[in-house]
Coordinates of N, CA and C in Angstrom, one line a residue:
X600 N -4.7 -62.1 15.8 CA -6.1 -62.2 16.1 C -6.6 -60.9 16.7
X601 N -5.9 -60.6 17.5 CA -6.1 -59.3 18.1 C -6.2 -58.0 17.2
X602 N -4.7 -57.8 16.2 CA -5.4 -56.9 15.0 C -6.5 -56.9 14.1
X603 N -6.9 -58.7 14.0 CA -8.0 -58.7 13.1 C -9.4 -57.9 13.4
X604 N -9.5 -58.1 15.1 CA -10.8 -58.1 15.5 C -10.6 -56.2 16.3
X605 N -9.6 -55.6 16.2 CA -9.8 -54.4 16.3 C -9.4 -53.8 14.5
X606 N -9.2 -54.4 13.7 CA -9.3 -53.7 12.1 C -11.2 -53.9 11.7
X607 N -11.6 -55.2 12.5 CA -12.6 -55.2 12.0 C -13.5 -54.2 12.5
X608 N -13.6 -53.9 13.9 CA -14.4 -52.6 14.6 C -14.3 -51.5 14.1
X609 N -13.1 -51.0 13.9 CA -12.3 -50.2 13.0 C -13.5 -49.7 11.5
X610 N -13.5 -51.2 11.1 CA -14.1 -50.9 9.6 C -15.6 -50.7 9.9
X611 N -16.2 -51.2 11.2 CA -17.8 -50.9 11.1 C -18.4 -49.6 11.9
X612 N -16.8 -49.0 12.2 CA -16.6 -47.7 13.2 C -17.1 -46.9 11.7
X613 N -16.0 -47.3 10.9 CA -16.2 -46.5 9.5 C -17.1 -46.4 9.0
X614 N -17.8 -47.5 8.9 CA -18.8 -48.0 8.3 C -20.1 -47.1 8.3
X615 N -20.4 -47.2 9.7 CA -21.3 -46.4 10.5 C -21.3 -45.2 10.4
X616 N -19.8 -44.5 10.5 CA -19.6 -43.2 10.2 C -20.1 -42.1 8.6
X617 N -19.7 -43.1 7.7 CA -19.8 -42.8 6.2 C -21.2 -43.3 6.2
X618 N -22.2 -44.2 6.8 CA -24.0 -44.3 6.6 C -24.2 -43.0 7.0
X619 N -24.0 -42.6 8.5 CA -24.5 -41.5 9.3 C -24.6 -40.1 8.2
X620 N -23.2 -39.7 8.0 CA -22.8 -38.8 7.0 C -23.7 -38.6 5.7
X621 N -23.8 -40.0 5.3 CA -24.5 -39.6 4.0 C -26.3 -39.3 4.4
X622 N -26.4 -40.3 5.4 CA -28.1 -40.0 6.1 C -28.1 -38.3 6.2
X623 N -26.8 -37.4 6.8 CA -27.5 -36.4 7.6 C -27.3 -35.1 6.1
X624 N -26.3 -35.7 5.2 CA -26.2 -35.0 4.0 C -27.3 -34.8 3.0
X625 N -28.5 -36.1 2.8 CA -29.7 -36.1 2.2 C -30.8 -35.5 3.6
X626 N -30.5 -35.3 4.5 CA -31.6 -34.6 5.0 C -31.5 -32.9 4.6
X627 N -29.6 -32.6 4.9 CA -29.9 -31.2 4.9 C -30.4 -31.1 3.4
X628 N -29.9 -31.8 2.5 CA -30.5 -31.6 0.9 C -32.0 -31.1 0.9
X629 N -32.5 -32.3 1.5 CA -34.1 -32.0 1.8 C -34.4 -31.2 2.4
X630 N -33.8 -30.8 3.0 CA -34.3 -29.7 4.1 C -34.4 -27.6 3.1
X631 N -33.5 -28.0 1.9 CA -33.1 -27.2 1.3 C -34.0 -27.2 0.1
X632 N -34.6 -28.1 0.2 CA -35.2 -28.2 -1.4 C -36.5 -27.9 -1.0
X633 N -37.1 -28.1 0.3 CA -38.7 -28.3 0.3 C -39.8 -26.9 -0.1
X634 N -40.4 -27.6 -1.0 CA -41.8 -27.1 -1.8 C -42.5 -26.4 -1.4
X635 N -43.0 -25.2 -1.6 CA -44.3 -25.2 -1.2 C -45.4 -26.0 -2.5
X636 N -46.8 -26.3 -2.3 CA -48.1 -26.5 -3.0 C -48.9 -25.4 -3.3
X637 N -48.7 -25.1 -4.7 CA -50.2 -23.8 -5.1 C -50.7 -24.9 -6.0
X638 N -51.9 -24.4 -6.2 CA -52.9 -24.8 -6.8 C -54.0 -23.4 -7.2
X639 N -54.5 -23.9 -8.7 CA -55.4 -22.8 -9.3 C -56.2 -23.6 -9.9
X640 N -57.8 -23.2 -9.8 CA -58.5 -23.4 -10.5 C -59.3 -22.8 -11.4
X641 N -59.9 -23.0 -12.3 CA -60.3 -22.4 -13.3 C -61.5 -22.7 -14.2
X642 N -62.8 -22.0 -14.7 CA -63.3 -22.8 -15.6 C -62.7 -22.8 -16.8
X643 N -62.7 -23.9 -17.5 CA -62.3 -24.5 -19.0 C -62.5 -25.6 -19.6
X644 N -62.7 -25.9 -20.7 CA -63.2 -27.3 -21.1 C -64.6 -27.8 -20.6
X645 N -65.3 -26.8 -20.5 CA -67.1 -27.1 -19.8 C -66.4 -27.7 -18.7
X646 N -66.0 -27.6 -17.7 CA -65.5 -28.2 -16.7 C -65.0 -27.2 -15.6
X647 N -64.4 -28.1 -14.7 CA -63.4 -27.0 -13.7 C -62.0 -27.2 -14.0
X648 N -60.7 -26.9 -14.3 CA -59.9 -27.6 -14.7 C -58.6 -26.9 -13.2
X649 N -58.0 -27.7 -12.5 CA -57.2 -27.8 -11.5 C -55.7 -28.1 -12.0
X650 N -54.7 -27.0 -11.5 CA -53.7 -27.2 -11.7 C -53.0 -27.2 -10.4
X651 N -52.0 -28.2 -10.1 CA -51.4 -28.3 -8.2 C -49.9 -28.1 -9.1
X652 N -48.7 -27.9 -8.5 CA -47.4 -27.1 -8.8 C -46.4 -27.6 -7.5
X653 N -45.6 -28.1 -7.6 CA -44.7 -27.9 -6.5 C -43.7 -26.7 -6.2
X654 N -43.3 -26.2 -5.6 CA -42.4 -25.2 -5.9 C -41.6 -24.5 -4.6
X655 N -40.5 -23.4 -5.3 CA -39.6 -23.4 -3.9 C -40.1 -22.0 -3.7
X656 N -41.0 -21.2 -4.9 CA -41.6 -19.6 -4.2 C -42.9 -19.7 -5.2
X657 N -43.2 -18.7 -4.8 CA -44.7 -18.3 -5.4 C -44.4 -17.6 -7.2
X658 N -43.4 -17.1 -7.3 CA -42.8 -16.5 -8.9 C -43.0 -17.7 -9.6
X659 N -41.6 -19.1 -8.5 CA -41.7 -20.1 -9.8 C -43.1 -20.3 -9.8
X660 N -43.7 -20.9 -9.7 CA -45.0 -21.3 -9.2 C -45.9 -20.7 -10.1
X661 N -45.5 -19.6 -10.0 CA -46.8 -18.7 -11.0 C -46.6 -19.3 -12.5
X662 N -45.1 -19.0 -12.8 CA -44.7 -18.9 -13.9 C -45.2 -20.6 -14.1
X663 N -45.0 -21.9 -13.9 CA -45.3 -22.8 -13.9 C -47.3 -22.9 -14.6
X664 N -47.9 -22.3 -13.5 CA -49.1 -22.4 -13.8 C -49.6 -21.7 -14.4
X665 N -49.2 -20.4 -15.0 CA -49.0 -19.7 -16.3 C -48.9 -20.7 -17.5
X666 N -47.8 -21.1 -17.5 CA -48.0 -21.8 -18.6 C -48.3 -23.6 -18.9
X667 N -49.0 -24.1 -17.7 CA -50.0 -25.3 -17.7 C -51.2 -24.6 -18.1
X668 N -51.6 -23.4 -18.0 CA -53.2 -22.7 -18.3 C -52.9 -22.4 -19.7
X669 N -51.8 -22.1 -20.2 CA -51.6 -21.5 -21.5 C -51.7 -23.1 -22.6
X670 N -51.3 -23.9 -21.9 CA -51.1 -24.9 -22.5 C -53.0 -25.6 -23.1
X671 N -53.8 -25.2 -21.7 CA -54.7 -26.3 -21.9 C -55.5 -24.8 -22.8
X672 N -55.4 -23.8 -22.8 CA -56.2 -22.8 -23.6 C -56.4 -22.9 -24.7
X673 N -55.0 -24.1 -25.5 CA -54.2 -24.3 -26.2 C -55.5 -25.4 -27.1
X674 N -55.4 -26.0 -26.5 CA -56.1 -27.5 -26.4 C -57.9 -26.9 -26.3
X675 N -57.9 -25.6 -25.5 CA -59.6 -25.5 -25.7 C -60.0 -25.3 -26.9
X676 N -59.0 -24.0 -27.8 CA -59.2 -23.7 -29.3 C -59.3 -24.9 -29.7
X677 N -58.7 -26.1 -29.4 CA -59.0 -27.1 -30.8 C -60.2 -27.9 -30.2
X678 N -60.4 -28.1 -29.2 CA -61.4 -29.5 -28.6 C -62.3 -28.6 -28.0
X679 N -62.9 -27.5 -28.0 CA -64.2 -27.1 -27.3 C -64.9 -27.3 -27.9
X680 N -66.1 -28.1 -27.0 CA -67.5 -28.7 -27.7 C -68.3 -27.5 -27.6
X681 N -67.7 -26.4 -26.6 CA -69.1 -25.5 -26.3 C -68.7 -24.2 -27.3
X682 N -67.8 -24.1 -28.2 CA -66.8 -22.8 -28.4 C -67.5 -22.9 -30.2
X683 N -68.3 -22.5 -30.7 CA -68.2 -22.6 -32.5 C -67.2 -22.3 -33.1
X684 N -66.0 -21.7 -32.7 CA -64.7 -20.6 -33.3 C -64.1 -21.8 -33.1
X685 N -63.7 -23.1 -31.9 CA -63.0 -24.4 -31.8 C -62.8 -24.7 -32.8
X686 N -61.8 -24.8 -33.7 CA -61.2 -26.8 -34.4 C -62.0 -27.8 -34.3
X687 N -62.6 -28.3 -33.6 CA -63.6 -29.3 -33.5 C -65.1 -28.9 -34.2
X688 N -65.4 -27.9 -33.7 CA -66.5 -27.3 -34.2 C -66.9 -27.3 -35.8
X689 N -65.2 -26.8 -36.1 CA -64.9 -26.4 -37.3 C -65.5 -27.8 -38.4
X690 N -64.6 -28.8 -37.9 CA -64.6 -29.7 -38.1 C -66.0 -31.0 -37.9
X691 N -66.7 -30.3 -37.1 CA -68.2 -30.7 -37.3 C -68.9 -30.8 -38.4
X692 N -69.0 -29.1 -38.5 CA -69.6 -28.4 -39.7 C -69.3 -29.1 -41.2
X693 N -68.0 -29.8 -41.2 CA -67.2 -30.1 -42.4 C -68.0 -31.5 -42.7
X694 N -68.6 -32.8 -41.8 CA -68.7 -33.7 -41.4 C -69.0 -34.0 -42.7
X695 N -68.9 -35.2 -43.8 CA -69.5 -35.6 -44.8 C -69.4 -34.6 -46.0
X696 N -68.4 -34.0 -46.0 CA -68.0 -33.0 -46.9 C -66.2 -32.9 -47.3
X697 N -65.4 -32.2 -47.8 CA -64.0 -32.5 -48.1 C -63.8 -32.4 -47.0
X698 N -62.5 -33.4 -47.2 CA -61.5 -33.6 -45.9 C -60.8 -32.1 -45.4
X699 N -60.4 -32.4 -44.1 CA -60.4 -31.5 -43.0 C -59.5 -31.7 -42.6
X700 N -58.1 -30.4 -42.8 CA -56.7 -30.6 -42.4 C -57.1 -30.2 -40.6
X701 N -56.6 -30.9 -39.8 CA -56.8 -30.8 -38.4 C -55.3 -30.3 -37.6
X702 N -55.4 -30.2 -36.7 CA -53.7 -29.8 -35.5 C -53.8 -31.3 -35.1
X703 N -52.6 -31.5 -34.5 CA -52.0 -32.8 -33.8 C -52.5 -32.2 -32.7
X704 N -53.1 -31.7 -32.0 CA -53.8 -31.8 -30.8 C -54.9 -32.4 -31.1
X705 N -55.7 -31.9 -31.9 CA -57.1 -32.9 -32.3 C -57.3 -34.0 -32.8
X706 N -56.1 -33.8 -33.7 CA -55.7 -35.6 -34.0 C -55.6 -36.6 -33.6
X707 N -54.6 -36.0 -32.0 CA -54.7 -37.3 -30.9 C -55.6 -37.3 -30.5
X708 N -56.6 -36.5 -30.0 CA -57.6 -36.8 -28.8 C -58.0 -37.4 -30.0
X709 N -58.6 -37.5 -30.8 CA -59.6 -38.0 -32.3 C -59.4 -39.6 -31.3
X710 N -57.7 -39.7 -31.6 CA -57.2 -41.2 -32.1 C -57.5 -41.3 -30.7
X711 N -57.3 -40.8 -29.8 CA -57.4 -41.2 -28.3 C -58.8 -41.6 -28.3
X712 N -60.2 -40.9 -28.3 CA -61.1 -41.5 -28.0 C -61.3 -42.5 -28.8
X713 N -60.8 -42.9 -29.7 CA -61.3 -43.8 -30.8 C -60.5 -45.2 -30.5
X714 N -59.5 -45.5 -29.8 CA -58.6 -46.0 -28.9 C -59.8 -46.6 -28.1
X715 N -59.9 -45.6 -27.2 CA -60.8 -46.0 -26.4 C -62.3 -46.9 -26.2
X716 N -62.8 -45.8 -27.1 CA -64.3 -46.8 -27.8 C -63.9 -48.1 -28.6
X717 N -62.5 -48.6 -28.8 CA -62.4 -49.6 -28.8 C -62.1 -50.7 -28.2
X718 N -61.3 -50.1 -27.1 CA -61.2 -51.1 -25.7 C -62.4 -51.0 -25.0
X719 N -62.9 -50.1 -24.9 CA -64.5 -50.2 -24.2 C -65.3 -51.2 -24.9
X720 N -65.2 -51.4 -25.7 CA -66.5 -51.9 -26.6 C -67.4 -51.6 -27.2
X721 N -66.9 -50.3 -26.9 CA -68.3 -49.5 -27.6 C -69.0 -48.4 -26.7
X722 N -68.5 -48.9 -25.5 CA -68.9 -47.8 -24.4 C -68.6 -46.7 -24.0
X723 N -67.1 -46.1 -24.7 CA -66.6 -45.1 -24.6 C -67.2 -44.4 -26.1
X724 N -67.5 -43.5 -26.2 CA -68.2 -42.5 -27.8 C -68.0 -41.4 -28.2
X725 N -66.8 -41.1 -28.8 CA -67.3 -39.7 -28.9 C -67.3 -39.3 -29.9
X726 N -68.5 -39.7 -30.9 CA -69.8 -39.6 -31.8 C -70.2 -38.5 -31.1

């Protein structure tokens, strides 16, 4: 009885020891990993468009929102309502006339708002 109940302390000695350990091993992790927040703003898309980044320096960081901005630039060539030189634009001008090979960027938003104006009811348009 007596070995039982000192094997058992024993094991919650251990126990305790191997929680602690792993608690103070994910802190220093964390402590090693933490981020800074940049954020850039920008006009684009008749809008303001905001990019936030986590990161461990200002390089990665850059490089990151370098290419989230390169990405949506990407996306203004084909969807700018305000841009005549846009894909979309293009594809205005075409309206009721031969079919109009498009990018899979415009294709989805197409299908996306069209998605939409259908679960809306009718409320969502982008006629």
């Amino acid at each position: 009885m007596v070995q039982a109940a000192r094997s058992g302390r024993a094991g919650r000695f251990l126990t305790a020891a191997a929680v602690l350990l792993l608690v103070a091993a994910v802190v220093i992790a964390a402590r090693n990993r933490r981020q800074a927040t940049f954020s850039v703003s920008r006009p684009m898309l008749g809008t303001i468009v905001s990019v936030t980044v986590g990161a461990r320096d200002r390089n990665t960081a850059s490089k990151h929102l370098t290419a989230a901005f390169d990405r949506v630039t990407e996306l203004e060539k084909a969807l700018s309502a305000q841009n005549e030189k846009a894909e979309l634009a293009r594809l205005n001008r075409a309206a009721g006339g031969e079919p109009v090979k498009v990018s899979e960027d415009l294709f989805r938003a197409i299908a996306a708002g069209a998605g939409w104006h259908k679960r809306s009811h009718g409320c969502f348009d982008i006629a």
